[in-house]
Amino acid sequence: MNNELRVKVAKRVAEELNDGDIINLGVGIPTLIPDYLGDKKVYLHSENGLLGMGPTPPEDEINMDLISASKKPITMDIGASLFDSSDSFVMIRGGHIDMAILGALQIDETGEIANWAIPGKTILGVGGAMDLVAGAKKIIIASSHQAKDGSPKFVKKLSFPSSGARKVDMLVTEHAVFKFKDGGCELVEILSDISVEELRDITDANFTVNQESMNL
């Protein structure tokens, strides 16, 4: 997915954030979100030991001692705090994160995700995915709709190792917004010029359509 579409997903997810929320940003698209918050005052948490992450710095102000979970340069907001990873995971495991915004390798139609390992490939690092899935109060997935090979990432059943039994609340891709509830999935918004029928063609998972939100 090109950068323009990645930004599109990040901007749409940013609309879901509320003032005062403590929000963890995972690797990938989620780390773009600090640049698209507008006037919202949220507290961005990075599992490598920062609360109060700010937007991307200008090139002449980059300090690679300050990086996101994606190892990209960041800034610190006024009042930000630094701590070691053990304290960071105490926050996650203790239920102090209002929302986690994560990427995913696969999402199934019940909202269970896989985002830490691909069978047969080297595991570079589990990171905090499993802790965040278990500990955050709300989970939003920001992801491309399809994998690089064109296969669906939104599937009936996971074929990659699960990140945990906990279900996510929302999935945002370049094409659509889905919400998960009571073991099922509902399409609530189209974000591209794709039709519902075309969306089903590139989606393995089953989903219903919210007629009211879709103005159908």
Coordinates of C-alpha atoms in Angstrom, one line a residue:
M1 CA 0.0 0.0 0.0
N2 CA 1.5 3.4 -1.0
N3 CA 2.1 6.2 1.5
E4 CA -1.0 8.2 0.4
L5 CA -3.3 5.3 1.3
R6 CA -1.4 4.7 4.6
V7 CA -2.0 8.3 5.5
K8 CA -5.7 8.0 4.5
V9 CA -6.1 5.1 7.0
A10 CA -4.2 7.0 9.7
K11 CA -6.4 10.1 9.3
R12 CA -9.6 8.0 9.5
V13 CA -8.4 6.3 12.7
A14 CA -7.5 9.6 14.2
E15 CA -11.2 10.6 14.0
E16 CA -11.9 7.9 16.6
L17 CA -9.6 9.4 19.2
N18 CA -11.0 11.4 22.2
D19 CA -9.4 14.1 24.2
G20 CA -7.7 12.8 27.3
D21 CA -7.3 9.2 26.0
I22 CA -4.0 7.3 26.6
I23 CA -3.3 5.6 23.3
N24 CA -0.7 3.1 22.3
L25 CA 0.5 3.1 18.7
G26 CA 1.8 -0.1 17.2
V27 CA 4.2 -0.6 14.3
G28 CA 3.3 0.5 10.8
I29 CA 0.4 2.7 9.9
P30 CA -0.4 3.6 13.6
T31 CA 2.9 5.5 13.9
L32 CA 1.7 8.0 11.3
I33 CA -1.2 9.1 13.5
P34 CA 0.7 11.8 15.6
D35 CA 0.9 13.9 12.4
Y36 CA -2.9 14.0 11.9
L37 CA -4.4 14.7 15.3
G38 CA -5.4 18.3 14.6
D39 CA -6.5 20.0 17.8
K40 CA -7.1 16.7 19.7
K41 CA -5.3 16.4 23.0
V42 CA -4.4 12.8 23.6
Y43 CA -1.5 11.1 25.3
L44 CA 0.4 8.8 22.9
H45 CA 2.2 5.8 24.5
S46 CA 5.0 3.9 22.9
E47 CA 5.9 0.6 24.4
N48 CA 9.6 1.4 24.2
G49 CA 9.2 3.8 27.0
L50 CA 7.4 7.1 26.2
L51 CA 4.2 8.7 27.2
G52 CA 3.5 12.0 25.4
M53 CA 4.7 11.2 21.8
G54 CA 4.6 14.2 19.5
P55 CA 4.6 14.5 15.7
T56 CA 7.4 13.7 13.3
P57 CA 10.3 16.3 13.6
P58 CA 11.7 18.3 10.8
E59 CA 14.8 16.7 9.2
D60 CA 17.2 19.1 10.8
E61 CA 15.8 18.4 14.3
I62 CA 15.8 14.5 14.2
N63 CA 17.2 12.9 17.3
M64 CA 17.4 9.1 16.8
D65 CA 17.4 8.6 20.6
L66 CA 13.7 9.5 20.3
I67 CA 12.0 6.9 18.1
S68 CA 8.6 5.2 17.8
A69 CA 7.8 1.5 17.9
S70 CA 8.6 1.5 14.1
K71 CA 12.0 3.0 14.8
K72 CA 11.0 6.3 13.2
P73 CA 12.0 9.7 14.6
I74 CA 9.5 11.4 16.9
T75 CA 9.2 14.4 19.2
M76 CA 8.0 14.7 22.8
D77 CA 5.0 16.8 23.8
I78 CA 5.3 19.2 26.7
G79 CA 5.0 17.2 29.9
A80 CA 6.0 13.9 28.2
S81 CA 7.7 11.3 30.3
L82 CA 10.4 8.6 29.6
F83 CA 10.6 5.3 31.4
D84 CA 12.0 1.8 30.9
S85 CA 10.1 -1.0 29.1
S86 CA 9.2 -2.8 32.3
D87 CA 7.2 0.3 33.5
S88 CA 5.7 0.6 30.0
F89 CA 4.4 -2.9 30.2
V90 CA 3.1 -2.4 33.7
M91 CA 0.9 0.4 32.1
I92 CA -0.3 -2.0 29.4
R93 CA -0.9 -5.1 31.6
G94 CA -2.4 -3.0 34.4
G95 CA -5.2 -1.8 32.1
H96 CA -4.1 1.8 31.9
I97 CA -4.2 2.1 28.1
D98 CA -7.5 3.4 26.8
M99 CA -6.9 2.4 23.3
A100 CA -4.4 0.4 21.3
I101 CA -4.0 1.1 17.5
L102 CA -2.3 -1.9 15.9
G103 CA -1.4 -3.3 12.5
A104 CA -2.3 -6.8 11.6
L105 CA -1.2 -9.7 9.3
Q106 CA -4.7 -11.2 9.5
I107 CA -8.1 -10.3 11.1
D108 CA -10.8 -12.9 11.2
E109 CA -14.6 -12.2 11.0
T110 CA -15.0 -12.4 14.8
G111 CA -12.3 -9.7 15.4
E112 CA -9.5 -12.0 16.5
I113 CA -6.1 -10.9 15.0
A114 CA -2.7 -12.3 14.1
N115 CA 0.1 -9.7 14.1
W116 CA 3.3 -11.2 15.4
A117 CA 4.4 -14.2 13.2
I118 CA 4.1 -15.7 9.7
P119 CA 4.4 -19.5 9.7
G120 CA 7.8 -20.6 8.1
K121 CA 9.4 -17.2 8.4
T122 CA 11.9 -15.8 11.0
I123 CA 10.3 -14.1 14.0
L124 CA 12.0 -10.8 14.3
G125 CA 10.4 -10.0 17.7
V126 CA 7.0 -10.5 19.3
G127 CA 6.9 -7.0 20.7
G128 CA 4.0 -5.9 22.8
A129 CA 1.2 -7.2 20.6
M130 CA -0.1 -9.9 22.9
D131 CA 0.0 -7.7 26.0
L132 CA -1.9 -4.9 24.2
V133 CA -4.5 -7.3 22.8
A134 CA -5.1 -8.5 26.4
G135 CA -4.7 -5.2 28.3
A136 CA -6.0 -2.2 26.3
K137 CA -9.6 -1.1 26.9
K138 CA -10.3 -0.7 23.1
I139 CA -8.5 -2.0 20.1
I140 CA -8.5 -0.5 16.6
I141 CA -6.7 -2.2 13.7
A142 CA -5.2 0.0 11.0
S143 CA -4.2 -2.1 8.0
S144 CA -4.1 -2.6 4.3
H145 CA -7.1 -4.6 3.1
Q146 CA -4.9 -7.1 1.3
A147 CA -1.5 -8.5 1.7
K148 CA 1.4 -7.7 -0.7
D149 CA 0.5 -10.7 -2.8
G150 CA -3.1 -9.6 -3.1
S151 CA -4.5 -12.2 -0.7
P152 CA -7.2 -11.1 1.7
K153 CA -6.0 -10.1 5.2
F154 CA -9.6 -10.0 6.4
V155 CA -10.4 -13.7 6.6
K156 CA -13.0 -16.2 7.8
K157 CA -10.5 -17.9 10.1
L158 CA -6.9 -17.1 11.0
S159 CA -4.1 -19.2 9.4
F160 CA -1.4 -17.3 11.2
P161 CA -0.7 -17.6 15.0
S162 CA -3.2 -15.6 17.0
S163 CA -2.2 -12.7 19.1
G164 CA -4.8 -13.6 21.7
A165 CA -8.4 -14.5 22.3
R166 CA -9.5 -10.9 22.9
K167 CA -11.4 -9.4 20.0
V168 CA -10.8 -6.0 18.4
D169 CA -13.4 -3.3 18.2
M170 CA -12.8 -1.8 14.8
L171 CA -10.9 -2.4 11.5
V172 CA -10.0 0.5 9.2
T173 CA -8.5 -0.2 5.8
E174 CA -8.0 2.0 2.7
H175 CA -11.4 0.7 1.5
A176 CA -13.7 0.5 4.5
V177 CA -14.5 0.7 8.2
F178 CA -15.8 -2.4 10.0
K179 CA -17.0 -2.8 13.6
F180 CA -17.1 -6.0 15.6
K181 CA -19.8 -6.9 18.0
D182 CA -21.3 -10.1 19.5
G183 CA -19.0 -12.3 17.5
G184 CA -19.8 -10.8 14.1
C185 CA -18.6 -8.0 11.8
E186 CA -20.5 -5.1 10.3
L187 CA -19.5 -2.8 7.5
V188 CA -20.2 0.8 8.6
E189 CA -18.4 3.0 6.1
I190 CA -16.9 2.8 2.6
L191 CA -13.7 4.9 2.2
S192 CA -12.9 4.4 -1.5
D193 CA -14.9 4.2 -4.7
I194 CA -15.3 0.5 -4.3
S195 CA -18.8 -1.1 -4.2
V196 CA -20.0 -3.4 -1.5
E197 CA -19.9 -6.3 -4.0
E198 CA -16.4 -5.5 -5.1
L199 CA -15.4 -5.3 -1.4
R200 CA -16.8 -8.8 -0.8
D201 CA -14.7 -10.0 -3.7
I202 CA -11.4 -9.0 -2.0
T203 CA -12.6 -10.0 1.4
D204 CA -12.6 -13.6 2.7
A205 CA -14.5 -12.9 5.9
N206 CA -18.3 -12.6 6.1
F207 CA -19.8 -9.3 7.1
T208 CA -23.1 -7.6 7.3
V209 CA -23.8 -4.1 6.1
N210 CA -25.2 -1.3 8.4
Q211 CA -27.9 0.1 6.1
E212 CA -28.3 3.2 8.2
S213 CA -24.7 4.3 8.4
M214 CA -24.1 3.4 4.7
N215 CA -27.2 5.4 3.7
L216 CA -28.6 2.5 1.8

